[in-house]
Coordinates of C-alpha atoms in Angstrom, one line a residue:
X206 CA -3.3 -1.1 4.7
X207 CA -4.2 -2.7 1.3
X208 CA -5.7 -1.6 -1.9
X209 CA -9.5 -1.6 -2.6
X210 CA -8.9 -4.3 -5.2
X211 CA -7.1 -6.6 -2.8
X212 CA -8.6 -10.1 -2.4
X213 CA -7.1 -12.2 0.4
X214 CA -5.5 -15.4 -1.0
X215 CA -6.2 -14.2 -4.6
X216 CA -3.2 -15.7 -6.5
X217 CA -2.5 -12.8 -8.9
X218 CA -3.1 -9.4 -7.2
X219 CA -1.9 -7.4 -10.2
X220 CA -4.8 -8.7 -12.4
X221 CA -7.9 -9.3 -10.3
X222 CA -11.3 -10.6 -11.4
X223 CA -14.3 -11.3 -9.2
X224 CA -15.2 -14.7 -10.8
X225 CA -12.6 -17.2 -9.7
X226 CA -12.5 -20.6 -7.9
X227 CA -9.6 -21.8 -5.8
X228 CA -8.5 -25.4 -6.4
X229 CA -5.9 -25.5 -3.6
X230 CA -6.5 -28.1 -0.9
X231 CA -6.7 -31.9 -0.9
X232 CA -5.9 -33.7 -4.2
X233 CA -5.2 -37.3 -5.0
X234 CA -1.5 -38.0 -5.5
X235 CA 0.7 -40.9 -6.8
X236 CA 4.4 -41.5 -7.5
X237 CA 5.3 -42.9 -10.9
X238 CA 8.9 -44.0 -10.4
X239 CA 8.8 -46.3 -13.5
X240 CA 7.2 -43.6 -15.6
X241 CA 4.4 -45.9 -16.8
X242 CA 1.5 -43.6 -16.0
X243 CA 0.9 -42.2 -19.5
X244 CA 1.2 -45.6 -21.1
X245 CA -1.3 -47.0 -18.5
X246 CA -3.6 -43.9 -19.0
X247 CA -3.6 -42.7 -15.4
X248 CA -5.0 -39.5 -16.8
X249 CA -8.3 -41.3 -17.2
X250 CA -8.5 -42.1 -13.5
X251 CA -5.7 -42.0 -10.9
X252 CA -6.0 -45.4 -9.1
X253 CA -4.2 -46.3 -5.9
X254 CA -3.6 -42.7 -5.0
X255 CA -2.8 -41.2 -1.6
X256 CA -3.7 -37.6 -0.6
X257 CA -1.6 -34.4 -0.9
X258 CA -2.3 -30.9 0.2
X259 CA -1.8 -28.5 -2.8
X260 CA 0.1 -26.2 -3.3
X261 CA 2.7 -27.9 -1.0
X262 CA 5.1 -30.3 -2.7
X263 CA 5.4 -33.9 -1.5
X264 CA 8.9 -33.1 0.0
X265 CA 7.3 -30.8 2.6
X266 CA 5.6 -31.7 5.9
X267 CA 2.7 -29.3 5.0
X268 CA 1.8 -31.5 2.0
X269 CA 0.9 -34.3 4.4
X270 CA 3.6 -36.6 2.8
X271 CA 6.9 -35.1 3.9
X272 CA 9.2 -37.5 1.9
X273 CA 12.4 -35.8 0.8
X274 CA 13.7 -38.6 -1.5
X275 CA 13.6 -37.7 -5.2
X276 CA 10.8 -38.9 -7.5
X277 CA 11.0 -37.8 -11.1
X278 CA 7.4 -38.4 -12.1
X279 CA 4.4 -37.6 -9.9
X280 CA 0.6 -37.4 -10.6
X281 CA -2.2 -35.3 -9.2
X282 CA -6.0 -35.6 -9.5
X283 CA -8.8 -33.3 -8.4
X284 CA -12.6 -33.4 -9.1
X285 CA -14.2 -30.1 -9.5
X286 CA -17.5 -28.6 -10.7
X287 CA -18.2 -25.3 -12.5
X288 CA -20.5 -23.1 -10.4
X289 CA -24.0 -22.8 -12.0
X290 CA -23.7 -19.0 -12.1
X291 CA -20.7 -19.3 -14.5
X292 CA -22.5 -21.5 -17.0
X293 CA -21.7 -20.4 -20.6
X294 CA -18.5 -18.6 -19.6
X295 CA -15.0 -19.5 -20.9
X296 CA -13.1 -21.4 -18.2
X297 CA -9.4 -20.7 -17.8
X298 CA -7.3 -23.1 -15.7
X299 CA -4.4 -21.3 -14.0
X300 CA -1.2 -22.6 -12.5
X301 CA 1.0 -20.1 -10.7
X302 CA 4.0 -22.6 -10.7
X303 CA 4.7 -26.3 -11.3
X304 CA 8.3 -27.6 -11.1
X305 CA 9.4 -28.5 -13.7
X306 CA 7.3 -30.0 -16.6
X307 CA 3.5 -30.1 -16.3
X308 CA 1.2 -32.1 -18.4
X309 CA -2.5 -31.5 -18.0
X310 CA -5.7 -33.6 -18.8
X311 CA -9.3 -32.7 -18.2
X312 CA -11.8 -35.6 -18.3
X313 CA -9.2 -37.8 -19.9
X314 CA -8.4 -35.4 -22.7
X315 CA -5.0 -33.8 -23.1
X316 CA -5.1 -30.0 -22.6
X317 CA -1.5 -29.0 -22.8
X318 CA 2.1 -29.0 -21.5
X319 CA 4.3 -26.4 -19.9
X320 CA 8.0 -26.3 -19.1
X321 CA 9.5 -24.1 -16.5
X322 CA 9.4 -24.4 -12.7
X323 CA 9.1 -20.7 -11.8
X324 CA 6.5 -19.3 -14.3
X325 CA 2.8 -19.1 -14.3
X326 CA 0.8 -20.6 -17.2
X327 CA -2.9 -21.2 -18.1
X328 CA -5.1 -23.3 -20.4
X329 CA -8.6 -22.6 -21.8
X330 CA -10.4 -25.8 -20.8
X331 CA -13.9 -24.9 -21.8
X332 CA -14.3 -27.5 -24.6
X333 CA -13.0 -30.3 -22.4
X334 CA -15.6 -29.8 -19.6
X335 CA -18.6 -32.0 -18.9
X336 CA -21.9 -30.2 -19.7
X337 CA -24.7 -29.7 -17.3
X338 CA -25.2 -28.0 -13.9
X339 CA -23.2 -29.5 -11.1
X340 CA -21.4 -32.0 -13.5
X341 CA -18.2 -33.3 -12.1
X342 CA -14.9 -32.8 -14.0
X343 CA -11.7 -34.7 -13.5
X344 CA -8.4 -32.6 -13.6
X345 CA -5.2 -34.7 -13.8
X346 CA -1.7 -33.2 -13.7
X347 CA 1.6 -35.1 -14.3
X348 CA 4.7 -33.3 -13.1
X349 CA 8.1 -34.3 -14.3
X350 CA 11.3 -33.2 -12.5
X351 CA 15.0 -34.1 -12.8
X352 CA 18.4 -33.6 -11.4
X353 CA 19.5 -32.3 -14.7
X354 CA 21.7 -29.2 -14.1
X355 CA 20.6 -27.6 -17.5
X356 CA 17.2 -27.1 -15.8
X357 CA 16.9 -23.7 -14.1
X358 CA 16.7 -24.8 -10.5
X359 CA 18.1 -22.1 -8.3
X360 CA 19.0 -23.4 -4.8
X361 CA 17.4 -26.9 -5.4
X362 CA 19.9 -29.7 -5.0
X363 CA 20.8 -31.9 -8.0
X364 CA 21.9 -35.0 -6.0
X365 CA 20.2 -37.2 -3.4
X366 CA 21.5 -35.3 -0.3
X367 CA 21.7 -31.6 0.4
X368 CA 25.1 -30.0 0.3
X369 CA 26.8 -26.6 0.6
X370 CA 24.0 -24.0 0.1
X371 CA 21.8 -26.2 -2.0
X372 CA 18.6 -27.6 -0.4
X373 CA 15.9 -30.2 -0.8
X374 CA 14.4 -30.2 -4.3
X375 CA 10.9 -28.9 -5.1
X376 CA 8.9 -31.3 -7.3
X377 CA 5.4 -30.6 -8.7
X378 CA 2.7 -28.1 -7.9
X379 CA 4.2 -25.5 -5.5
X380 CA 2.0 -22.4 -6.1
X381 CA -1.8 -22.0 -6.4
X382 CA -4.1 -23.7 -8.9
X383 CA -7.3 -21.9 -9.8
X384 CA -10.1 -21.4 -12.2
X385 CA -11.3 -18.2 -13.8
X386 CA -14.5 -17.5 -15.6
X387 CA -14.5 -15.0 -18.5
X388 CA -16.5 -13.9 -21.5
X389 CA -15.2 -15.2 -24.9
X390 CA -14.0 -11.7 -25.5
X391 CA -11.9 -10.6 -22.6
X392 CA -8.7 -8.8 -21.6
X393 CA -5.8 -11.2 -21.6
X394 CA -3.0 -8.9 -20.3
X395 CA -2.0 -5.3 -19.7
X396 CA 1.5 -4.1 -19.6
X397 CA 1.7 -1.0 -17.4
X398 CA 4.5 1.5 -17.9
X399 CA 4.5 4.7 -15.7
X400 CA 6.6 7.6 -16.8
X401 CA 7.5 9.9 -13.9
X402 CA 9.1 12.6 -16.2
X403 CA 6.0 13.1 -18.3
X404 CA 3.6 12.3 -15.4
X405 CA 1.7 9.8 -17.4
X406 CA 1.1 6.0 -17.7
X407 CA 1.0 3.8 -20.8
X408 CA -1.3 0.8 -21.0
X409 CA -0.4 -1.9 -23.6
X410 CA -3.4 -4.2 -24.0
X411 CA -3.9 -7.7 -25.3
X412 CA -7.5 -8.6 -26.0
X413 CA -8.6 -12.2 -26.6
X414 CA -11.5 -13.5 -28.6
X415 CA -13.1 -12.9 -31.9
X416 CA -13.1 -9.1 -32.5
X417 CA -14.2 -9.1 -36.1
X418 CA -17.2 -6.8 -36.8
X419 CA -17.4 -5.8 -33.1
X420 CA -17.7 -2.3 -31.6
X421 CA -15.9 -2.8 -28.4
X422 CA -14.4 -0.2 -26.1
X423 CA -11.7 -0.4 -23.4
X424 CA -12.0 2.0 -20.5
X425 CA -9.2 2.6 -17.9
X426 CA -10.4 4.3 -14.8
X427 CA -7.5 5.5 -12.7
X428 CA -8.1 6.4 -9.0
X429 CA -5.9 7.4 -6.1
X430 CA -7.1 6.9 -2.5
X431 CA -10.6 6.3 -3.9
X432 CA -10.8 9.6 -5.9
X433 CA -11.1 9.4 -9.7
X434 CA -8.0 10.9 -11.4
X435 CA -8.4 10.2 -15.1
X436 CA -10.4 8.0 -17.4
X437 CA -9.4 6.8 -20.9
X438 CA -11.6 5.1 -23.4
X439 CA -10.4 3.6 -26.7
X440 CA -12.0 1.7 -29.5
X441 CA -10.9 -2.0 -29.7
X442 CA -10.1 -2.5 -33.4
X443 CA -7.3 -5.1 -33.0
X444 CA -6.1 -7.6 -30.4
X445 CA -3.0 -5.5 -29.4
X446 CA -3.4 -1.8 -28.7
X447 CA -2.1 1.0 -26.5
X448 CA -3.2 4.1 -24.7
X449 CA -1.3 6.7 -22.7
X450 CA -3.0 8.6 -19.8
X451 CA -1.9 12.0 -18.4
X452 CA -1.9 11.7 -14.6
X453 CA -1.7 15.4 -13.7
X454 CA -4.6 16.3 -11.4
X455 CA -5.4 19.3 -9.3
X456 CA -6.8 17.0 -6.6
X457 CA -3.2 16.2 -5.6
X458 CA -1.0 18.6 -3.7
X459 CA 1.9 17.9 -6.1
X460 CA -0.3 17.2 -9.1
X461 CA 0.8 13.5 -9.1
X462 CA 1.8 11.0 -6.4
X463 CA 5.0 9.1 -6.8
X464 CA 6.0 5.7 -5.3
X465 CA 9.0 5.4 -2.9
X466 CA 9.9 3.4 0.2
X467 CA 9.0 6.4 2.3
X468 CA 5.7 7.0 0.5
X469 CA 4.6 4.0 -1.4
X470 CA 1.6 5.6 -3.1
X471 CA -0.2 3.4 -5.6
X472 CA -2.7 4.3 -8.2
X473 CA -5.5 1.8 -8.7
X474 CA -7.0 1.2 -12.2
X475 CA -10.1 -0.6 -13.3
X476 CA -10.1 -1.9 -16.9
X477 CA -13.5 -2.4 -18.5
X478 CA -14.1 -4.1 -21.8
X479 CA -17.6 -3.2 -23.1
X480 CA -19.9 -3.8 -26.0
X481 CA -22.1 -0.7 -25.9
X482 CA -23.6 -0.7 -22.4
X483 CA -22.8 -4.3 -21.9
X484 CA -19.8 -5.0 -19.7
X485 CA -17.9 -8.1 -21.1
X486 CA -14.9 -8.0 -18.8
X487 CA -13.6 -6.1 -15.8
X488 CA -10.2 -6.3 -14.3
X489 CA -8.7 -4.5 -11.3
X490 CA -5.0 -3.6 -11.1
X491 CA -2.6 -0.9 -9.8
X492 CA 0.7 0.8 -10.5
X493 CA 3.3 3.0 -8.9
X494 CA 4.6 6.2 -10.5
X495 CA 8.3 5.8 -10.1
X496 CA 11.5 5.9 -12.1
X497 CA 14.8 4.0 -11.7
X498 CA 17.8 5.5 -13.4
X499 CA 21.6 5.6 -13.2
X500 CA 23.7 8.7 -13.3
X501 CA 27.3 9.4 -12.3
X502 CA 27.8 6.2 -10.5
X503 CA 24.6 6.4 -8.5
X504 CA 21.3 4.6 -8.6
X505 CA 18.5 7.2 -8.7
X506 CA 14.9 6.6 -7.6
X507 CA 12.6 9.3 -8.9
X508 CA 15.7 11.3 -10.1
X509 CA 17.2 11.3 -6.6
X510 CA 20.1 9.1 -5.4
X511 CA 19.0 6.3 -3.2
X512 CA 21.3 4.2 -0.9
X513 CA 20.0 0.7 -1.0
X514 CA 20.1 -1.3 2.3
X515 CA 19.1 -4.7 1.1
X516 CA 19.0 -8.1 2.7
X517 CA 19.3 -11.5 0.9
X518 CA 16.0 -13.3 1.0
X519 CA 15.8 -17.0 -0.1
X520 CA 12.1 -17.5 0.7
X521 CA 12.3 -20.9 2.3
X522 CA 10.2 -22.1 5.3
X523 CA 10.8 -25.3 7.4
X524 CA 7.4 -26.9 6.8
X525 CA 6.7 -25.6 3.3
X526 CA 10.1 -25.0 1.6
X527 CA 9.7 -22.7 -1.4
X528 CA 5.9 -22.2 -0.9
X529 CA 4.9 -19.5 1.5
X530 CA 2.8 -21.2 4.3
X531 CA 0.3 -18.3 4.3
X532 CA -0.2 -14.7 3.4
X533 CA 0.4 -13.9 7.0
X534 CA 3.9 -15.5 6.8
X535 CA 4.7 -13.4 3.8
X536 CA 3.7 -10.2 5.7
X537 CA 5.7 -11.3 8.8
X538 CA 8.9 -11.6 6.8
X539 CA 8.4 -8.2 5.2
X540 CA 7.7 -6.6 8.5
X541 CA 10.8 -8.2 10.0
X542 CA 12.9 -6.9 7.1
X543 CA 11.6 -3.3 7.7
X544 CA 12.0 -3.6 11.5
X545 CA 15.7 -4.4 10.9
X546 CA 16.2 -1.1 9.0
X547 CA 16.4 -2.6 5.5
X548 CA 14.7 -0.8 2.6
X549 CA 14.7 -3.7 0.2
X550 CA 15.4 -7.4 -0.6
X551 CA 17.4 -9.3 -3.1
X552 CA 15.1 -12.3 -3.7
X553 CA 17.8 -14.9 -4.2
X554 CA 17.5 -17.7 -6.8
X555 CA 13.7 -17.8 -6.6
X556 CA 10.8 -16.3 -8.4
X557 CA 8.5 -15.4 -5.5
X558 CA 4.8 -15.7 -5.0
X559 CA 3.0 -12.7 -6.6
X560 CA 1.5 -11.9 -3.2
X561 CA 4.9 -11.2 -1.8
X562 CA 5.5 -8.7 -4.6
X563 CA 2.1 -7.2 -3.9
X564 CA 2.9 -6.5 -0.3
X565 CA 6.3 -5.1 -1.3
X566 CA 4.4 -2.8 -3.6
X567 CA 2.1 -1.7 -0.8
X568 CA 4.7 -1.4 1.9
X569 CA 7.4 0.2 -0.2
X570 CA 10.1 -2.5 -0.2
X571 CA 12.6 -2.4 -3.0
X572 CA 13.1 -5.8 -4.8
X573 CA 15.8 -7.2 -6.9
X574 CA 14.2 -10.1 -8.9
X575 CA 16.8 -12.8 -9.6
X576 CA 16.5 -15.8 -11.9
X577 CA 17.0 -19.4 -10.7
X578 CA 20.3 -20.6 -12.1
X579 CA 21.3 -23.6 -14.2
X580 CA 24.6 -25.2 -13.5
X581 CA 25.9 -26.2 -16.9
X582 CA 26.4 -24.3 -20.1
X583 CA 25.2 -25.9 -23.4
X584 CA 22.6 -25.3 -26.0
X585 CA 19.8 -26.9 -24.0
X586 CA 20.6 -24.8 -20.9
X587 CA 20.6 -21.6 -23.0
X588 CA 17.2 -22.5 -24.5
X589 CA 15.6 -23.4 -21.2
X590 CA 17.0 -20.4 -19.3
X591 CA 16.1 -17.8 -22.0
X592 CA 12.5 -18.9 -22.5
X593 CA 11.8 -19.0 -18.7
X594 CA 13.6 -15.8 -17.9
X595 CA 11.7 -13.8 -20.6
X596 CA 8.4 -15.1 -19.3
X597 CA 9.4 -14.0 -15.8
X598 CA 10.3 -10.5 -16.9
X599 CA 6.9 -10.2 -18.7
X600 CA 4.9 -11.6 -15.7
X601 CA 6.6 -9.4 -13.1
X602 CA 6.9 -6.3 -15.1
X603 CA 4.0 -4.3 -13.6
X604 CA 5.3 -4.4 -10.0
X605 CA 6.7 -1.0 -8.9
X606 CA 8.7 -2.6 -6.1
X607 CA 11.0 -4.5 -8.6
X608 CA 13.8 -2.0 -9.4
X609 CA 16.5 -4.4 -10.7
X610 CA 16.6 -7.6 -12.8
X611 CA 19.3 -10.1 -11.9
X612 CA 19.5 -12.9 -14.5
X613 CA 22.9 -14.4 -13.4
X614 CA 24.6 -15.0 -10.1
X615 CA 28.2 -15.8 -9.3
X616 CA 28.9 -17.4 -12.8
X617 CA 26.4 -20.2 -12.0
X618 CA 25.5 -21.8 -15.3
X619 CA 28.2 -19.7 -17.0
X620 CA 31.3 -21.1 -15.2
X621 CA 33.8 -19.9 -17.8
X622 CA 32.3 -16.5 -18.4
X623 CA 35.5 -14.8 -17.3
X624 CA 37.3 -15.9 -20.5
X625 CA 34.8 -17.8 -22.7
X626 CA 33.4 -15.7 -25.5
X627 CA 30.3 -17.9 -26.1
X628 CA 29.2 -17.6 -22.4
X629 CA 29.9 -13.8 -22.5
X630 CA 27.7 -13.5 -25.6
X631 CA 25.0 -15.4 -23.9
X632 CA 25.0 -12.9 -21.0
X633 CA 25.0 -10.0 -23.5
X634 CA 22.0 -11.6 -25.3
X635 CA 20.0 -12.0 -22.1
X636 CA 20.9 -8.4 -21.1
X637 CA 19.6 -7.0 -24.4
X638 CA 16.5 -9.2 -24.6
X639 CA 15.6 -8.1 -21.0
X640 CA 16.1 -4.4 -22.1
X641 CA 13.9 -5.1 -25.2
X642 CA 11.0 -6.0 -22.9
X643 CA 11.9 -3.5 -20.1
X644 CA 14.2 -0.6 -20.9
X645 CA 13.3 1.1 -17.6
X646 CA 15.1 -1.0 -15.1
X647 CA 18.8 -1.8 -14.6
X648 CA 20.0 -5.3 -15.4
X649 CA 22.8 -6.9 -13.4
X650 CA 24.7 -9.5 -15.5
X651 CA 26.5 -11.9 -13.2
X652 CA 25.9 -10.6 -9.7
X653 CA 29.0 -10.9 -7.6
X654 CA 31.9 -10.8 -10.1
X655 CA 33.0 -11.3 -13.7
X656 CA 30.6 -8.8 -15.1
X657 CA 30.1 -8.3 -18.8
X658 CA 27.5 -5.6 -19.8
X659 CA 26.0 -5.0 -16.4
X660 CA 24.3 -1.7 -15.5
X661 CA 25.5 -2.1 -11.9
X662 CA 28.8 -3.6 -10.7
X663 CA 28.0 -5.9 -7.8
X664 CA 30.6 -7.6 -5.6
X665 CA 30.3 -10.4 -3.1
X666 CA 32.7 -10.2 -0.2
X667 CA 32.5 -12.1 3.1
X668 CA 35.4 -10.3 4.7
X669 CA 35.0 -10.4 8.5
X670 CA 37.1 -7.4 9.4
X671 CA 35.9 -3.8 8.6
X672 CA 39.6 -2.6 8.7
X673 CA 40.6 -5.2 6.1
X674 CA 37.6 -4.3 3.9
X675 CA 38.5 -0.6 4.0
X676 CA 42.1 -1.5 3.0
X677 CA 41.0 -3.8 0.1
X678 CA 38.5 -1.3 -1.3
X679 CA 40.5 1.9 -0.8
X680 CA 41.5 2.1 -4.5
X681 CA 38.3 2.0 -6.6
X682 CA 40.3 1.8 -9.9
X683 CA 42.2 -1.2 -8.7
X684 CA 39.0 -3.0 -8.0
X685 CA 37.1 -2.0 -11.1
X686 CA 40.1 -2.3 -13.3
X687 CA 40.9 -5.9 -12.3
X688 CA 44.2 -4.9 -10.8
X689 CA 43.3 -6.7 -7.6
X690 CA 40.6 -9.3 -6.9
X691 CA 38.0 -8.9 -4.2
X692 CA 37.8 -11.8 -1.8
X693 CA 41.3 -12.5 -3.2
X694 CA 40.1 -14.8 -5.9
X695 CA 37.5 -13.2 -8.2
X696 CA 37.7 -10.1 -10.5
X697 CA 35.0 -7.5 -10.9
X698 CA 35.0 -7.6 -14.8
X699 CA 35.2 -10.5 -17.3
X700 CA 38.1 -10.4 -19.7
X701 CA 37.4 -8.0 -22.6
X702 CA 35.1 -5.8 -20.7
X703 CA 36.0 -2.5 -19.1
X704 CA 34.4 -0.6 -16.2
X705 CA 32.2 2.2 -17.6
X706 CA 31.5 4.3 -14.5
X707 CA 28.6 2.1 -13.3
X708 CA 27.4 2.2 -9.6
X709 CA 29.2 -0.2 -7.4
X710 CA 27.4 -2.2 -4.7
X711 CA 28.4 -5.0 -2.2
X712 CA 25.5 -7.3 -2.9
X713 CA 26.5 -10.1 -0.5
X714 CA 28.4 -9.8 2.8
X715 CA 28.1 -10.9 6.4
X716 CA 26.5 -14.3 6.7
X717 CA 27.5 -14.4 10.4
X718 CA 26.5 -17.5 12.4
X719 CA 26.6 -18.4 16.1
X720 CA 28.9 -21.3 17.4
X721 CA 25.9 -22.9 19.1
X722 CA 24.2 -23.6 15.8
X723 CA 24.5 -26.8 13.8
X724 CA 25.3 -26.0 10.2
X725 CA 27.4 -23.4 8.5
X726 CA 27.8 -19.6 8.0
X727 CA 30.5 -17.5 6.5
X728 CA 33.9 -17.1 8.2
X729 CA 34.4 -17.9 11.9
X730 CA 31.3 -18.4 13.9
X731 CA 30.8 -16.0 16.8
X732 CA 30.2 -17.0 20.5
X733 CA 27.9 -14.3 21.7
X734 CA 25.3 -11.7 20.8
X735 CA 27.9 -8.9 21.5
X736 CA 30.5 -10.6 19.3
X737 CA 27.9 -10.9 16.5
X738 CA 26.9 -7.2 16.8
X739 CA 30.6 -6.1 16.9
X740 CA 31.4 -7.9 13.7
X741 CA 28.1 -6.8 12.1
X742 CA 28.8 -3.2 12.9
X743 CA 32.4 -3.3 11.8
X744 CA 31.8 -4.6 8.3
X745 CA 28.5 -2.7 7.7
X746 CA 30.2 0.6 8.8
X747 CA 33.2 -0.1 6.5
X748 CA 30.9 -0.6 3.5
X749 CA 29.1 2.7 4.3
X750 CA 32.4 4.5 4.8
X751 CA 33.6 3.6 1.3
X752 CA 32.5 6.6 -0.8
X753 CA 32.0 5.0 -4.2
X754 CA 29.9 2.1 -2.8
X755 CA 26.2 3.1 -3.1
X756 CA 24.5 0.2 -1.3
X757 CA 24.7 -3.3 0.1
X758 CA 22.9 -6.6 0.7
X759 CA 23.4 -8.5 3.9
X760 CA 23.3 -12.3 3.9
X761 CA 20.5 -13.1 5.0
X762 CA 17.0 -12.9 6.4
X763 CA 16.6 -16.4 7.9
X764 CA 18.4 -19.7 8.3
X765 CA 17.7 -22.2 5.5
X766 CA 18.0 -25.9 6.3
X767 CA 21.8 -26.6 6.8
X768 CA 22.6 -22.9 6.3
X769 CA 22.5 -21.0 9.6
X770 CA 23.6 -17.5 8.8
X771 CA 20.2 -15.8 9.1
X772 CA 19.3 -12.9 11.4
X773 CA 16.2 -15.0 12.1
X774 CA 16.0 -18.7 12.7
X775 CA 14.4 -21.0 10.1
X776 CA 11.1 -20.7 12.0
X777 CA 11.4 -16.9 12.0
X778 CA 12.5 -16.2 15.6
X779 CA 14.9 -13.3 15.9
X780 CA 18.4 -14.3 17.1
X781 CA 19.1 -10.9 18.6
X782 CA 17.2 -7.6 19.2
X783 CA 16.1 -6.3 15.8
X784 CA 16.3 -2.7 17.0
X785 CA 20.1 -3.1 17.4
X786 CA 20.4 -4.3 13.8
X787 CA 18.2 -1.4 12.7
X788 CA 20.3 1.2 14.6
X789 CA 23.5 0.0 12.8
X790 CA 21.8 0.0 9.4
X791 CA 20.4 3.5 9.9
X792 CA 23.4 5.2 11.5

C-alpha cells in the first residue's frame, strides 16, 4: 500500500510535484587525474568521454565502468531539452547526492558549487538555458573527491585497498538527478511538526519569488484515507510564515489517527499557492501524528514505552554499493527486516535515499538516522561536519519514521572525546544545534561509548555468551558510573559527565558469521545453522532479560564486501530461516 501522492521513482516523495523530468540514465563520463579539466574548459564540451549510467558511481558494476581504483576528479555530461509544455517556467536542477564536491555548468556557464556527499542540493538554471522549443542544453558536472579523513565519509575507505569495516569509496553522482518546473512564485520548503498532545500540526512555510504587492494565499488541505479532515488558508505576506491546524475530526473513531509500527497511519496534505483563482504551485506531502519522548529511563512512542528491536543497516549492494539498485530492492530489504521480527533500523554511517525513508514511513519501520563520520578532529573537520549534518537534519525532518538522531559513532572523528574538552564541546554544540532545529527527537551523542550530553546511553558489546553478558551488566550503576567498562575496554560516559537516568540500549551486538564464509565477523565464527541460532538466542535473551535495557540493535542486515556478519548474504539471500530469527526476537 502506498499514498495517493506516491510517484514511482520520484526522487523526493515528501515534496511531490507533477512537473518533473528524470535525468538518470546514460551520461558522458571522463576521468581527470591531472585535474586539468577546468583549465582546458571541459565544461564547454566534454571530449573523449566514455559512457556511465547515472546514478551509479564509476566504482560499481551497474555504472557500466566498474573500476574501483581511486580517481579524485571526474566529469559528467548530459544533453537535455526542456519540454515544450514547460516553456516560461522556472527550471530547477536537483541533485539528491554527489560525493563530495560538485561543480555545475549549463551551456558552458558556471551555475554553482556544492560541498557534502550526503545532502541534496539544487540550482535555478533558468537563465542559463538555450531559448526555443526543443533547444538542446548541455549539463556538465565535475565531481571532486579525496581520501581526506576530515571529509565526512562514513564507511568509505581512505586508502587504496579496503580494510577492516571500511569499503570501496563512492565518487561522484550517486543519487538521482532531475529537473523540476515551477512558477516564479512557488513553495520552496515546508517544515511539518505534528503535535500528538494538542492533536494538531504546524506548517512552517518558505515561499520563493517576488511577493511584493501580491495577494497570494497558501492553502493546506489535510486528508486521511482520502477523506478531507481540515483545510487551512493563510495570506502570504512574507517569504517565511507558519500555520497550525487542529486535526480533531468526528470522522475518526478516536478523533485523530496516530502513527506507530503497528498502525502507521499517515495524513496526506496538499499545499496550494494561489493568486486569486489562479493556482501558481501545488505540492503533495504527508506526515505522521506521533510523539517521541523519554521518561524514567524509557523511550516512549505516543506516551507509551516502546521496546526497540533494531537491526544495523549499512545500505550497500554488490552491484551498486551505496546506491539502491531499484525501489524494489529498497522494499525487499524492508520486508526482510520486518519478516525477521525487527521493528526498526539503525541506518549506519549513511544518509539513505529518501525513498527508503518513505517506505519506512508507510510500513511503520522505526529509523535511527546516523551521520557519516570524519576520522580526524580539527577546525576543517568541525566545519565540514557541522554544515552537512545540519542540512541532513533539515532535509529529513518531516519523516515520521525517524525517531532518533545519531551524529557520532564510536568516537570516530572525535578520538579523544573521553578526555579532550575541545572534542567534548564539539559534541555538545552538535547536540544543541540539532535540538535547535528539532527539539522533538532524542539525540545520541557518540553511539557506543564515551557519551557526553546524550539523550540515550547506547553501548556496543559483541560478547558471545549470554551468561557473561548477564554477569557484566548485572550492576547498572557500575556500568553507567564508569566503575567497570563494557567490552572490557570502553566506558559508558566521557570524563566530566555523569549518568542522568537516560534510557540504556545495546545498539550493537551479535555480528555472527559462519566458518564457511570468506571475510570476517565478530568473535568466533560458527560452524552450523544450529550453532548460529544457539548463540543468537543466548545473547538476545540475555539483553532482553536485563531489566534496565530498553532495546537493542543487532549487527546486521546483510554482508558488505569483506564483512560477512549479515543475516542475509550480500545479494540478499537469507542464511537461515527468517521465521526462526523472528521467533527469538518476539519471544
